[in-house]
Amino acid sequence: MTMGRAGPTLVPVTIGRSTGDPPMRRTLLAAALLACPLSLGMAPAFAASTALTTTAERTGFRQTGRYDEVIALCDAFQQAYPQAVRCFDFGTTPAGRPMKAMAVSTSGALDAKTAQAQGLPVVLAQGGIHAGEIDGKDAGFWLARDLLQGKVGRGVLDKAVLLFVPVFNADGHENFRAWNRPNQRGPEQMGHRVTAQRYNLNRDYVKADSPEMQAMLGLVNQWDPLAMLDLHVTDGAKFRHDISITGEPTNSGDAGLREAGNALKDGIIARLAAQGSLPVGFYPSFVEDDDPASGFVHGVSTPRFSNGYFPLRNRLAILVETHSWRTYPERVRSTYNTVLNALELVAANGTRWLQLARDADARAARLGGQSVPLDYRTTDAVRTIDFLGYEYTRTPSDISGTSMTRYDERKPQVWKIPLRDQIVPGNAIVAPKGGYLVPPEHAVAVARHLLVHGIDFRVLASPLRDAGAQAFVADGAQFSPASVEGHQRTSLTGGWTTQPAQVGPGGLYVPIAQAKARLLVNILEPTAGDSMAAWGDFNNAFERKEYMEAYVAEDEARTMLARDPALKAEFERKLREEPGFANSPGARLDFFYRRHPAWDHGTNRYPVWRTDTAH
C-alpha cells in the first residue's frame, strides 16, 4: 500500500564502560560467545541484497528481520556509499552483541570531530530502546536508502548528519517471538522490552546502570547531537490518532532553547498532518486506566527518560510514539515521515538552533545562585478537546470484577474529553554558587556517575576546608517497599544548613559553572526525583546504625528533664498537642535519645556537601 509522501511503495571504540568481570575475563567471555552464535539465539547469517532492503520491505511489512540483518545492512550501506555512510560499533551488549550505529551525511562529516568542525547539526535517531517497538529500525534503513538515492530530502544530508542507531536494545531484540507485544498489530514476531539483564533502558538515562546505556551516553558525549529522536510504539486504548509527538525543551529546561524545541515539535506535527497522519502533541494515556472519559494530562518526563534527560544537557529531544493498533506498514511509514521531517527542519534551522543551544550552555554555566526546578507539575486548568476515537461501552466484567472497555472500530466517534496541559515548575532549589564537595569515601561512586555523563570535576590532591559549606540532614527518609530497576528507591525530606566541611585528598570538587549544570543538579541534589540519592545509592546514610536501650533511655530521660527546664516544657507541650507522639512509646523515648550526647550525628546526613565558593 502507498502512504503519504514520495518514496517506495509498500508491497502485500566501545565508548561505555562495562561492569562486573575484570576486563580480560569480559574479553574472553565475549569472544567465546561470539564464536558460538547459536548460543545467543541468533538467526542464520543474513546476506544483504544489492537494493539494501529489509526483511520488512520484502515481506510486505508482515515481518521484521533479526539482528544479524542490522549488522549486515549497516556494513552494506557503508560499502554502497563509502563517501556518505560510516558503519561503526559504539559498544558491546552483556551477551556479546555489537551495538551498531550509522553516520549518514553527504557533507563528508562522518565522524564527530568533522561534524563539529563544520558546524553541522547532528540528529540522533534511536530505534529499538524497547525492542518490541521496532518501527524505527525498519523506517530508518528505508529512509537512509531513500535519502542517499535522492528520492526524498534533497540536500538535507549536505546540511546535517543523521546518526542512526537501528536497535539500542540488541539483546532484547533477539529475545524474539510472537506475543512479546500483546497490545500491538504486527510484525508477526518482535523483540522484548527489556535487556538480557532485564533493564528497561528508557528508565536508565540518568542512573546509567546498564552497559548499553553507558555505551549510548559515550556516543552522545562524543557526537553531542543537537536533536534526539526516540522511536517508540505506544500501548493504550483504541483510537484513530496514529502518532504522538512530544518533546522538550517545550515546557522545561532552558527558556531560551524552548524556541527551538517548540519549533521542532510543532513543525513535525504540522508536516505529519499534511502527509495524512492524525498526530497529537501529548502522550495519550488516560488519567484513569481504561477509561476514555477521564481524559489526558500532559506533563514533563523525569530524566530517567530520554525526553527528560536531553533537555538537561541543553539539547532537543522528541519522543515519537506510533499507535500500537495501527498496522505495521502504517506505523513504519509514519515513523519514516517523522524522522525525515525532523531532518529537514534541523537542516533548515541548524545554524540558528545550534546557536540557541550554545547560548543555553553559557547560561547553564552561570546557574549558580539561581532557582532551578527539580520537577514540573500540571495545573488543574482543564480544557475540552475533540479526540478521534471509536464508539465504546463500559460494562461490568465477570473476569476482572471491574468495569471493562470494548471499542467498536467499525464506528468512528469524536470524544469530547478533558485535557490538562498547563505546565509550571514544581519543586525547586537554589543551585550552589560554587558546586559540590564529595568526600573520598564516596568519590569513586560519584565520579563514575559524573564521568558517564561527561560532567566535569576535579580530584583533590590535598585537603580542602570550607567553613561556609552546606550539609543536608534528612528529617524524613522513606524507602520504597519494592525494588525498581534493581534499586530500593528513597524519598528524602530535609534541608541544607551551613556547616564546615573538610574533604580529604581523593575527594571531589564538582563545579556548578559548566554547561551540564542542570544535569549535575538533578544527579546530586538529594531531593531530585532521579538523583543518586533517590535511586538509593546512599541508603546506608539513612539507616540508623546505633541505638539506646529503652531501660537506659528511661533513666537518661529523667536526668535530662531534671537538668533542663526548657526540655521539660517542650516534652510536656508535645504530650498535650501531638496525640501521635503522646501515644507512641518509641517516639517519646526517641525524643530524648536525639538530644542526648550518645546520638549518632552521622544518621540521616547526606554524604555530599554544597559550597558557594569556587575551589
PDB file of N, CA and C in Angstrom, residues 28 54 112 114 258 298:
ATOM      1  N   LEU A  28      37.420 -12.404  27.022  1.00  0.00           N
ATOM      2  CA  LEU A  28      37.406 -13.825  26.684  1.00  0.00           C
ATOM      3  C   LEU A  28      35.982 -14.347  26.594  1.00  0.00           C
ATOM      4  N   THR A  54      15.074  -4.296   3.574  1.00  0.00           N
ATOM      5  CA  THR A  54      14.917  -5.038   4.825  1.00  0.00           C
ATOM      6  C   THR A  54      13.958  -6.208   4.635  1.00  0.00           C
ATOM      7  N   ALA A 112      32.590  12.530  14.576  1.00  0.00           N
ATOM      8  CA  ALA A 112      32.112  13.615  15.423  1.00  0.00           C
ATOM      9  C   ALA A 112      32.960  14.879  15.275  1.00  0.00           C
ATOM     10  N   THR A 114      34.726  15.977  12.762  1.00  0.00           N
ATOM     11  CA  THR A 114      34.496  16.674  11.497  1.00  0.00           C
ATOM     12  C   THR A 114      33.149  17.391  11.505  1.00  0.00           C
ATOM     13  N   ARG A 258      13.689  26.862  24.314  1.00  0.00           N
ATOM     14  CA  ARG A 258      12.331  26.388  24.003  1.00  0.00           C
ATOM     15  C   ARG A 258      11.873  26.859  22.624  1.00  0.00           C
ATOM     16  N   HIS A 298      -1.053  16.167  30.253  1.00  0.00           N
ATOM     17  CA  HIS A 298       0.261  16.316  29.644  1.00  0.00           C
ATOM     18  C   HIS A 298       1.260  16.706  30.736  1.00  0.00           C
TER      19      HIS A 298
END
